[in-house]
């Protein structure tokens, strides 16, 4: 059963001592592909080198809102040049974070809008971080997601989704998947578990967010992409569906979104890629 980890920071410093072993463990667990989003401009070269050294690692390049003090306005120009040259699978991790109090919301918004425009220009999916900001991000997607002669409709994934069923439905209509990871394994996450039971399988992506967000069985420990099948098993139990079905469908979803080679049959029932006039 091949799995795709749609969000893994395999370049993060906690993996520096044993990264090769972590990647090997992931493959042994059936996790064949890692989507690895960057967090700041300084991380792009390291991530590129990792993708060149290890098959199955697909980088995304972006400017993460939680690393706002590291960003400079010229980094958006550099990001455009980097994307044009490297042709990544996505733009991100980018978004808004209104949970951390010392991150200026206006500056966060400027960087996010810049990356939304790049996604339109290069017709690339977005990997979005949305903490206490999901309604605002949905509004921005509606504002900047319109089709024009110079760009394509936006699409992507809201990773570590923690919103409502209504917000998930709005994202589905806008062409966005939701990433589900370790938090769904915690029994106290009753609202998230209820939403995951009811989500269309065509909207669902699996993720670990390793080294962060460990699942309930490894609470307090470093997370790793090899934990993805455990997350998938919890989701399969919640949905009363076979694990193989969860693996197959979520992998197909990820391949569709990120433009990966189709190792599995891919249907056309994912989030709607519609055009909005006006």
PDB file of C-alpha atoms in Angstrom:
ATOM      1  CA  UNK A   1       0.000   0.000   0.000  1.00  0.00           C
ATOM      2  CA  UNK A   2       1.833   3.132  -1.154  1.00  0.00           C
ATOM      3  CA  UNK A   3       1.278   6.290   0.868  1.00  0.00           C
ATOM      4  CA  UNK A   4       2.079   9.929   0.120  1.00  0.00           C
ATOM      5  CA  UNK A   5       2.963  12.273   2.963  1.00  0.00           C
ATOM      6  CA  UNK A   6       1.583  15.541   1.627  1.00  0.00           C
ATOM      7  CA  UNK A   7       3.342  17.684   4.250  1.00  0.00           C
ATOM      8  CA  UNK A   8       6.668  16.774   5.825  1.00  0.00           C
ATOM      9  CA  UNK A   9       9.539  19.074   6.827  1.00  0.00           C
ATOM     10  CA  UNK A  10      12.217  16.490   6.126  1.00  0.00           C
ATOM     11  CA  UNK A  11      14.771  19.312   5.828  1.00  0.00           C
ATOM     12  CA  UNK A  12      14.179  20.483   9.415  1.00  0.00           C
ATOM     13  CA  UNK A  13      17.173  20.501  11.806  1.00  0.00           C
ATOM     14  CA  UNK A  14      15.766  17.748  14.096  1.00  0.00           C
ATOM     15  CA  UNK A  15      16.395  15.319  11.227  1.00  0.00           C
ATOM     16  CA  UNK A  16      20.007  16.374  10.625  1.00  0.00           C
ATOM     17  CA  UNK A  17      21.553  13.571  12.744  1.00  0.00           C
ATOM     18  CA  UNK A  18      19.725  10.661  11.058  1.00  0.00           C
ATOM     19  CA  UNK A  19      17.843  11.943   8.010  1.00  0.00           C
ATOM     20  CA  UNK A  20      18.844   9.047   5.743  1.00  0.00           C
ATOM     21  CA  UNK A  21      17.548   6.531   8.285  1.00  0.00           C
ATOM     22  CA  UNK A  22      14.282   8.471   8.656  1.00  0.00           C
ATOM     23  CA  UNK A  23      13.762   8.397   4.880  1.00  0.00           C
ATOM     24  CA  UNK A  24      14.589   4.683   4.778  1.00  0.00           C
ATOM     25  CA  UNK A  25      12.115   3.982   7.586  1.00  0.00           C
ATOM     26  CA  UNK A  26       9.432   5.893   5.715  1.00  0.00           C
ATOM     27  CA  UNK A  27       9.956   3.823   2.593  1.00  0.00           C
ATOM     28  CA  UNK A  28       9.920   0.625   4.613  1.00  0.00           C
ATOM     29  CA  UNK A  29       6.540   1.720   6.004  1.00  0.00           C
ATOM     30  CA  UNK A  30       5.192   2.247   2.489  1.00  0.00           C
ATOM     31  CA  UNK A  31       5.516   6.047   2.394  1.00  0.00           C
ATOM     32  CA  UNK A  32       6.917   6.411  -1.106  1.00  0.00           C
ATOM     33  CA  UNK A  33       6.587  10.176  -1.625  1.00  0.00           C
ATOM     34  CA  UNK A  34       7.255  13.145   0.665  1.00  0.00           C
ATOM     35  CA  UNK A  35       5.992  16.614  -0.230  1.00  0.00           C
ATOM     36  CA  UNK A  36       8.427  18.925   1.552  1.00  0.00           C
ATOM     37  CA  UNK A  37       7.430  22.601   1.905  1.00  0.00           C
ATOM     38  CA  UNK A  38      10.029  25.234   2.717  1.00  0.00           C
ATOM     39  CA  UNK A  39       9.585  27.875   5.411  1.00  0.00           C
ATOM     40  CA  UNK A  40      11.940  30.704   4.409  1.00  0.00           C
ATOM     41  CA  UNK A  41      14.339  31.760   1.664  1.00  0.00           C
ATOM     42  CA  UNK A  42      17.374  30.387   3.491  1.00  0.00           C
ATOM     43  CA  UNK A  43      15.877  26.871   3.453  1.00  0.00           C
ATOM     44  CA  UNK A  44      15.348  26.625  -0.309  1.00  0.00           C
ATOM     45  CA  UNK A  45      18.879  25.453  -1.281  1.00  0.00           C
ATOM     46  CA  UNK A  46      18.961  22.737   1.392  1.00  0.00           C
ATOM     47  CA  UNK A  47      15.587  21.437   0.316  1.00  0.00           C
ATOM     48  CA  UNK A  48      16.623  21.423  -3.332  1.00  0.00           C
ATOM     49  CA  UNK A  49      19.741  19.405  -2.470  1.00  0.00           C
ATOM     50  CA  UNK A  50      17.696  16.865  -0.509  1.00  0.00           C
ATOM     51  CA  UNK A  51      15.315  16.361  -3.417  1.00  0.00           C
ATOM     52  CA  UNK A  52      18.260  15.803  -5.736  1.00  0.00           C
ATOM     53  CA  UNK A  53      19.812  13.288  -3.355  1.00  0.00           C
ATOM     54  CA  UNK A  54      16.658  11.283  -2.563  1.00  0.00           C
ATOM     55  CA  UNK A  55      14.080  10.134  -5.071  1.00  0.00           C
ATOM     56  CA  UNK A  56      10.535  10.597  -3.858  1.00  0.00           C
ATOM     57  CA  UNK A  57      11.132  13.957  -2.152  1.00  0.00           C
ATOM     58  CA  UNK A  58       9.277  16.750  -3.947  1.00  0.00           C
ATOM     59  CA  UNK A  59      10.028  20.277  -2.714  1.00  0.00           C
ATOM     60  CA  UNK A  60       7.723  23.249  -2.505  1.00  0.00           C
ATOM     61  CA  UNK A  61       9.139  26.731  -2.015  1.00  0.00           C
ATOM     62  CA  UNK A  62       7.534  29.509  -0.029  1.00  0.00           C
ATOM     63  CA  UNK A  63       7.571  31.919   2.906  1.00  0.00           C
ATOM     64  CA  UNK A  64       5.879  30.619   6.069  1.00  0.00           C
ATOM     65  CA  UNK A  65       3.985  33.170   8.210  1.00  0.00           C
ATOM     66  CA  UNK A  66       5.459  31.908  11.486  1.00  0.00           C
ATOM     67  CA  UNK A  67       8.942  32.798  10.208  1.00  0.00           C
ATOM     68  CA  UNK A  68       7.931  36.369   9.406  1.00  0.00           C
ATOM     69  CA  UNK A  69      10.995  37.986  11.088  1.00  0.00           C
ATOM     70  CA  UNK A  70      13.245  36.162   8.586  1.00  0.00           C
ATOM     71  CA  UNK A  71      11.417  37.412   5.494  1.00  0.00           C
ATOM     72  CA  UNK A  72      12.298  40.470   3.444  1.00  0.00           C
ATOM     73  CA  UNK A  73      10.257  42.071   0.641  1.00  0.00           C
ATOM     74  CA  UNK A  74      12.935  41.099  -1.888  1.00  0.00           C
ATOM     75  CA  UNK A  75      12.380  37.451  -0.983  1.00  0.00           C
ATOM     76  CA  UNK A  76       9.155  37.504  -3.000  1.00  0.00           C
ATOM     77  CA  UNK A  77      11.152  38.520  -6.077  1.00  0.00           C
ATOM     78  CA  UNK A  78      13.703  35.825  -5.300  1.00  0.00           C
ATOM     79  CA  UNK A  79      10.888  33.309  -4.858  1.00  0.00           C
ATOM     80  CA  UNK A  80       9.547  34.112  -8.318  1.00  0.00           C
ATOM     81  CA  UNK A  81      13.004  33.574  -9.836  1.00  0.00           C
ATOM     82  CA  UNK A  82      13.462  30.366  -7.841  1.00  0.00           C
ATOM     83  CA  UNK A  83      10.102  28.968  -8.962  1.00  0.00           C
ATOM     84  CA  UNK A  84      10.721  29.876 -12.590  1.00  0.00           C
ATOM     85  CA  UNK A  85      14.078  28.106 -12.513  1.00  0.00           C
ATOM     86  CA  UNK A  86      13.310  25.084 -10.313  1.00  0.00           C
ATOM     87  CA  UNK A  87       9.660  24.346 -11.245  1.00  0.00           C
ATOM     88  CA  UNK A  88       8.600  22.900  -7.872  1.00  0.00           C
ATOM     89  CA  UNK A  89       5.477  20.843  -7.259  1.00  0.00           C
ATOM     90  CA  UNK A  90       3.835  23.645  -5.232  1.00  0.00           C
ATOM     91  CA  UNK A  91       4.229  27.024  -3.578  1.00  0.00           C
ATOM     92  CA  UNK A  92       4.423  27.023   0.187  1.00  0.00           C
ATOM     93  CA  UNK A  93       4.296  26.703   3.006  1.00  0.00           C
ATOM     94  CA  UNK A  94       2.524  30.051   3.114  1.00  0.00           C
ATOM     95  CA  UNK A  95      -0.571  31.447   4.782  1.00  0.00           C
ATOM     96  CA  UNK A  96      -1.662  33.320   7.885  1.00  0.00           C
ATOM     97  CA  UNK A  97      -1.152  32.651  11.583  1.00  0.00           C
ATOM     98  CA  UNK A  98      -3.170  34.738  14.035  1.00  0.00           C
ATOM     99  CA  UNK A  99      -2.398  32.440  16.970  1.00  0.00           C
ATOM    100  CA  UNK A 100       1.108  33.787  17.501  1.00  0.00           C
ATOM    101  CA  UNK A 101       0.598  37.297  18.826  1.00  0.00           C
ATOM    102  CA  UNK A 102       3.837  38.970  17.696  1.00  0.00           C
ATOM    103  CA  UNK A 103       3.358  38.365  13.934  1.00  0.00           C
ATOM    104  CA  UNK A 104       2.058  41.502  12.244  1.00  0.00           C
ATOM    105  CA  UNK A 105      -1.128  40.527  10.373  1.00  0.00           C
ATOM    106  CA  UNK A 106      -0.732  43.158   7.655  1.00  0.00           C
ATOM    107  CA  UNK A 107       2.779  42.021   6.804  1.00  0.00           C
ATOM    108  CA  UNK A 108       1.684  38.379   6.839  1.00  0.00           C
ATOM    109  CA  UNK A 109      -1.079  39.279   4.426  1.00  0.00           C
ATOM    110  CA  UNK A 110       1.323  41.020   2.035  1.00  0.00           C
ATOM    111  CA  UNK A 111       3.533  37.944   1.788  1.00  0.00           C
ATOM    112  CA  UNK A 112       0.560  35.632   1.351  1.00  0.00           C
ATOM    113  CA  UNK A 113      -1.000  37.742  -1.410  1.00  0.00           C
ATOM    114  CA  UNK A 114       2.339  37.835  -3.180  1.00  0.00           C
ATOM    115  CA  UNK A 115       2.468  34.033  -3.130  1.00  0.00           C
ATOM    116  CA  UNK A 116      -1.156  33.693  -4.246  1.00  0.00           C
ATOM    117  CA  UNK A 117      -0.249  35.788  -7.282  1.00  0.00           C
ATOM    118  CA  UNK A 118       2.760  33.586  -8.000  1.00  0.00           C
ATOM    119  CA  UNK A 119       0.573  30.474  -7.794  1.00  0.00           C
ATOM    120  CA  UNK A 120      -1.722  32.019 -10.381  1.00  0.00           C
ATOM    121  CA  UNK A 121       1.158  33.069 -12.616  1.00  0.00           C
ATOM    122  CA  UNK A 122       2.887  29.684 -12.614  1.00  0.00           C
ATOM    123  CA  UNK A 123      -0.271  27.552 -12.330  1.00  0.00           C
ATOM    124  CA  UNK A 124       1.019  25.810  -9.211  1.00  0.00           C
ATOM    125  CA  UNK A 125      -0.899  24.498  -6.194  1.00  0.00           C
ATOM    126  CA  UNK A 126      -0.580  26.177  -2.805  1.00  0.00           C
ATOM    127  CA  UNK A 127       0.298  24.593   0.529  1.00  0.00           C
ATOM    128  CA  UNK A 128      -1.504  26.800   3.034  1.00  0.00           C
ATOM    129  CA  UNK A 129      -1.038  27.302   6.759  1.00  0.00           C
ATOM    130  CA  UNK A 130      -4.193  28.699   8.363  1.00  0.00           C
ATOM    131  CA  UNK A 131      -4.255  29.041  12.138  1.00  0.00           C
ATOM    132  CA  UNK A 132      -7.114  31.129  13.528  1.00  0.00           C
ATOM    133  CA  UNK A 133      -7.312  32.642  10.035  1.00  0.00           C
ATOM    134  CA  UNK A 134      -9.325  30.225   7.929  1.00  0.00           C
ATOM    135  CA  UNK A 135     -12.215  32.578   7.136  1.00  0.00           C
ATOM    136  CA  UNK A 136      -9.777  35.281   6.075  1.00  0.00           C
ATOM    137  CA  UNK A 137      -7.865  32.857   3.875  1.00  0.00           C
ATOM    138  CA  UNK A 138     -11.078  31.653   2.251  1.00  0.00           C
ATOM    139  CA  UNK A 139     -11.961  35.280   1.516  1.00  0.00           C
ATOM    140  CA  UNK A 140      -8.523  35.857  -0.043  1.00  0.00           C
ATOM    141  CA  UNK A 141      -8.868  32.718  -2.142  1.00  0.00           C
ATOM    142  CA  UNK A 142     -12.173  34.002  -3.448  1.00  0.00           C
ATOM    143  CA  UNK A 143     -10.645  37.408  -4.151  1.00  0.00           C
ATOM    144  CA  UNK A 144      -7.512  36.185  -5.906  1.00  0.00           C
ATOM    145  CA  UNK A 145      -8.807  32.876  -7.256  1.00  0.00           C
ATOM    146  CA  UNK A 146     -10.612  34.306 -10.241  1.00  0.00           C
ATOM    147  CA  UNK A 147      -9.522  33.255 -13.699  1.00  0.00           C
ATOM    148  CA  UNK A 148      -7.986  35.911 -15.928  1.00  0.00           C
ATOM    149  CA  UNK A 149      -6.014  35.932 -19.134  1.00  0.00           C
ATOM    150  CA  UNK A 150      -2.827  36.125 -17.075  1.00  0.00           C
ATOM    151  CA  UNK A 151      -3.422  33.365 -14.565  1.00  0.00           C
ATOM    152  CA  UNK A 152      -5.171  30.147 -13.615  1.00  0.00           C
ATOM    153  CA  UNK A 153      -7.688  29.475 -10.844  1.00  0.00           C
ATOM    154  CA  UNK A 154      -6.034  28.787  -7.517  1.00  0.00           C
ATOM    155  CA  UNK A 155      -5.893  25.272  -6.090  1.00  0.00           C
ATOM    156  CA  UNK A 156      -4.060  23.580  -3.278  1.00  0.00           C
ATOM    157  CA  UNK A 157      -4.346  22.194   0.237  1.00  0.00           C
ATOM    158  CA  UNK A 158      -4.969  23.676   3.670  1.00  0.00           C
ATOM    159  CA  UNK A 159      -2.633  21.617   5.776  1.00  0.00           C
ATOM    160  CA  UNK A 160      -3.423  20.523   9.339  1.00  0.00           C
ATOM    161  CA  UNK A 161      -7.057  21.404   8.800  1.00  0.00           C
ATOM    162  CA  UNK A 162      -8.849  22.316  12.024  1.00  0.00           C
ATOM    163  CA  UNK A 163     -11.875  24.222  10.746  1.00  0.00           C
ATOM    164  CA  UNK A 164     -15.568  23.457  10.515  1.00  0.00           C
ATOM    165  CA  UNK A 165     -17.503  21.259   8.122  1.00  0.00           C
ATOM    166  CA  UNK A 166     -18.831  24.420   6.473  1.00  0.00           C
ATOM    167  CA  UNK A 167     -15.319  25.767   5.935  1.00  0.00           C
ATOM    168  CA  UNK A 168     -14.227  22.427   4.488  1.00  0.00           C
ATOM    169  CA  UNK A 169     -17.139  22.571   2.054  1.00  0.00           C
ATOM    170  CA  UNK A 170     -16.170  26.098   0.983  1.00  0.00           C
ATOM    171  CA  UNK A 171     -12.606  24.995   0.385  1.00  0.00           C
ATOM    172  CA  UNK A 172     -13.811  22.006  -1.633  1.00  0.00           C
ATOM    173  CA  UNK A 173     -15.799  24.323  -3.878  1.00  0.00           C
ATOM    174  CA  UNK A 174     -12.757  26.563  -4.312  1.00  0.00           C
ATOM    175  CA  UNK A 175     -10.554  23.670  -5.404  1.00  0.00           C
ATOM    176  CA  UNK A 176      -8.728  22.986  -2.134  1.00  0.00           C
ATOM    177  CA  UNK A 177      -8.003  19.747  -0.359  1.00  0.00           C
ATOM    178  CA  UNK A 178      -7.583  19.448   3.409  1.00  0.00           C
ATOM    179  CA  UNK A 179      -4.574  17.826   5.031  1.00  0.00           C
ATOM    180  CA  UNK A 180      -5.215  15.518   7.993  1.00  0.00           C
ATOM    181  CA  UNK A 181      -2.443  14.332  10.280  1.00  0.00           C
ATOM    182  CA  UNK A 182      -1.579  13.473  13.857  1.00  0.00           C
ATOM    183  CA  UNK A 183      -4.243  15.595  15.588  1.00  0.00           C
ATOM    184  CA  UNK A 184      -7.009  13.283  14.313  1.00  0.00           C
ATOM    185  CA  UNK A 185      -5.516  10.408  16.324  1.00  0.00           C
ATOM    186  CA  UNK A 186      -6.187  12.148  19.639  1.00  0.00           C
ATOM    187  CA  UNK A 187      -9.489  11.079  21.185  1.00  0.00           C
ATOM    188  CA  UNK A 188     -10.170  14.588  22.485  1.00  0.00           C
ATOM    189  CA  UNK A 189     -10.305  15.922  18.892  1.00  0.00           C
ATOM    190  CA  UNK A 190     -13.974  15.020  18.586  1.00  0.00           C
ATOM    191  CA  UNK A 191     -14.960  17.777  16.149  1.00  0.00           C
ATOM    192  CA  UNK A 192     -12.072  16.997  13.809  1.00  0.00           C
ATOM    193  CA  UNK A 193     -12.866  13.282  13.970  1.00  0.00           C
ATOM    194  CA  UNK A 194     -16.503  13.945  13.122  1.00  0.00           C
ATOM    195  CA  UNK A 195     -15.525  16.085  10.132  1.00  0.00           C
ATOM    196  CA  UNK A 196     -13.043  13.481   8.883  1.00  0.00           C
ATOM    197  CA  UNK A 197     -15.759  10.838   9.025  1.00  0.00           C
ATOM    198  CA  UNK A 198     -17.974  13.000   6.818  1.00  0.00           C
ATOM    199  CA  UNK A 199     -15.459  14.527   4.378  1.00  0.00           C
ATOM    200  CA  UNK A 200     -15.608  13.376   0.761  1.00  0.00           C
ATOM    201  CA  UNK A 201     -12.631  11.080   0.275  1.00  0.00           C
ATOM    202  CA  UNK A 202     -11.862  13.118  -2.853  1.00  0.00           C
ATOM    203  CA  UNK A 203     -10.919  16.097  -0.635  1.00  0.00           C
ATOM    204  CA  UNK A 204      -8.639  14.281   1.778  1.00  0.00           C
ATOM    205  CA  UNK A 205      -4.829  14.282   1.911  1.00  0.00           C
ATOM    206  CA  UNK A 206      -2.688  12.525   4.513  1.00  0.00           C
ATOM    207  CA  UNK A 207       0.190  14.303   6.222  1.00  0.00           C
ATOM    208  CA  UNK A 208       2.514  14.045   9.190  1.00  0.00           C
ATOM    209  CA  UNK A 209       3.931  17.600   9.431  1.00  0.00           C
ATOM    210  CA  UNK A 210       7.011  15.816  10.782  1.00  0.00           C
ATOM    211  CA  UNK A 211       8.938  16.525  12.913  1.00  0.00           C
ATOM    212  CA  UNK A 212       5.926  18.312  14.456  1.00  0.00           C
ATOM    213  CA  UNK A 213       2.402  17.153  15.400  1.00  0.00           C
ATOM    214  CA  UNK A 214       3.134  13.603  16.603  1.00  0.00           C
ATOM    215  CA  UNK A 215       0.189  11.227  16.735  1.00  0.00           C
ATOM    216  CA  UNK A 216      -1.287  10.061  20.020  1.00  0.00           C
ATOM    217  CA  UNK A 217       0.859   6.931  20.202  1.00  0.00           C
ATOM    218  CA  UNK A 218       4.114   8.932  20.186  1.00  0.00           C
ATOM    219  CA  UNK A 219       2.934  11.997  22.098  1.00  0.00           C
ATOM    220  CA  UNK A 220       5.867  14.230  23.035  1.00  0.00           C
ATOM    221  CA  UNK A 221       8.308  12.513  20.669  1.00  0.00           C
ATOM    222  CA  UNK A 222       9.751  13.552  17.328  1.00  0.00           C
ATOM    223  CA  UNK A 223       7.297  12.830  14.533  1.00  0.00           C
ATOM    224  CA  UNK A 224       8.446  11.006  11.397  1.00  0.00           C
ATOM    225  CA  UNK A 225       6.910  10.291   7.962  1.00  0.00           C
ATOM    226  CA  UNK A 226       6.929   6.563   8.794  1.00  0.00           C
ATOM    227  CA  UNK A 227       4.002   7.313  11.133  1.00  0.00           C
ATOM    228  CA  UNK A 228       1.712   8.099   8.201  1.00  0.00           C
ATOM    229  CA  UNK A 229       0.195   4.566   7.938  1.00  0.00           C
ATOM    230  CA  UNK A 230      -0.826   4.808  11.612  1.00  0.00           C
ATOM    231  CA  UNK A 231      -2.680   8.059  10.888  1.00  0.00           C
ATOM    232  CA  UNK A 232      -4.290   6.433   7.864  1.00  0.00           C
ATOM    233  CA  UNK A 233      -5.441   3.484   9.986  1.00  0.00           C
ATOM    234  CA  UNK A 234      -7.135   5.811  12.465  1.00  0.00           C
ATOM    235  CA  UNK A 235      -8.912   7.553   9.585  1.00  0.00           C
ATOM    236  CA  UNK A 236      -9.933   4.230   8.083  1.00  0.00           C
ATOM    237  CA  UNK A 237     -11.412   3.167  11.425  1.00  0.00           C
ATOM    238  CA  UNK A 238     -13.266   6.468  11.820  1.00  0.00           C
ATOM    239  CA  UNK A 239     -14.734   6.168   8.332  1.00  0.00           C
ATOM    240  CA  UNK A 240     -15.333   2.404   8.545  1.00  0.00           C
ATOM    241  CA  UNK A 241     -13.420   1.940   5.297  1.00  0.00           C
ATOM    242  CA  UNK A 242     -10.539  -0.406   4.391  1.00  0.00           C
ATOM    243  CA  UNK A 243      -7.061   0.955   4.968  1.00  0.00           C
ATOM    244  CA  UNK A 244      -6.169   0.098   1.385  1.00  0.00           C
ATOM    245  CA  UNK A 245      -8.975   2.336   0.146  1.00  0.00           C
ATOM    246  CA  UNK A 246      -7.728   5.274   2.234  1.00  0.00           C
ATOM    247  CA  UNK A 247      -4.176   4.748   0.971  1.00  0.00           C
ATOM    248  CA  UNK A 248      -5.199   4.446  -2.665  1.00  0.00           C
ATOM    249  CA  UNK A 249      -7.586   7.389  -2.759  1.00  0.00           C
ATOM    250  CA  UNK A 250      -5.465   9.849  -0.767  1.00  0.00           C
ATOM    251  CA  UNK A 251      -2.401   8.980  -2.839  1.00  0.00           C
ATOM    252  CA  UNK A 252      -4.390   9.542  -6.017  1.00  0.00           C
ATOM    253  CA  UNK A 253      -5.559  12.889  -4.637  1.00  0.00           C
ATOM    254  CA  UNK A 254      -1.978  13.945  -3.901  1.00  0.00           C
ATOM    255  CA  UNK A 255      -0.729  12.852  -7.307  1.00  0.00           C
ATOM    256  CA  UNK A 256      -3.495  14.813  -8.953  1.00  0.00           C
ATOM    257  CA  UNK A 257      -2.889  17.973  -6.970  1.00  0.00           C
ATOM    258  CA  UNK A 258       0.901  18.038  -7.165  1.00  0.00           C
ATOM    259  CA  UNK A 259       1.212  16.761 -10.721  1.00  0.00           C
ATOM    260  CA  UNK A 260       3.065  13.593  -9.714  1.00  0.00           C
ATOM    261  CA  UNK A 261       3.355  10.551 -11.982  1.00  0.00           C
ATOM    262  CA  UNK A 262       0.159   8.528 -11.722  1.00  0.00           C
ATOM    263  CA  UNK A 263       1.155   5.220 -10.182  1.00  0.00           C
ATOM    264  CA  UNK A 264      -2.464   4.551  -9.266  1.00  0.00           C
ATOM    265  CA  UNK A 265      -5.726   5.042 -11.164  1.00  0.00           C
ATOM    266  CA  UNK A 266      -6.816   8.637 -10.770  1.00  0.00           C
ATOM    267  CA  UNK A 267     -10.433   9.718 -11.077  1.00  0.00           C
ATOM    268  CA  UNK A 268     -11.675  13.215 -11.822  1.00  0.00           C
ATOM    269  CA  UNK A 269     -13.802  13.700  -8.712  1.00  0.00           C
ATOM    270  CA  UNK A 270     -11.489  15.955  -6.734  1.00  0.00           C
ATOM    271  CA  UNK A 271     -12.228  19.507  -5.615  1.00  0.00           C
ATOM    272  CA  UNK A 272     -13.886  21.478  -8.377  1.00  0.00           C
ATOM    273  CA  UNK A 273     -11.526  23.471 -10.576  1.00  0.00           C
ATOM    274  CA  UNK A 274     -14.100  25.994 -11.646  1.00  0.00           C
ATOM    275  CA  UNK A 275     -13.796  29.431 -13.141  1.00  0.00           C
ATOM    276  CA  UNK A 276     -15.436  32.445 -11.558  1.00  0.00           C
ATOM    277  CA  UNK A 277     -16.499  35.248 -13.822  1.00  0.00           C
ATOM    278  CA  UNK A 278     -16.374  38.894 -12.890  1.00  0.00           C
TER     279      UNK A 278
END
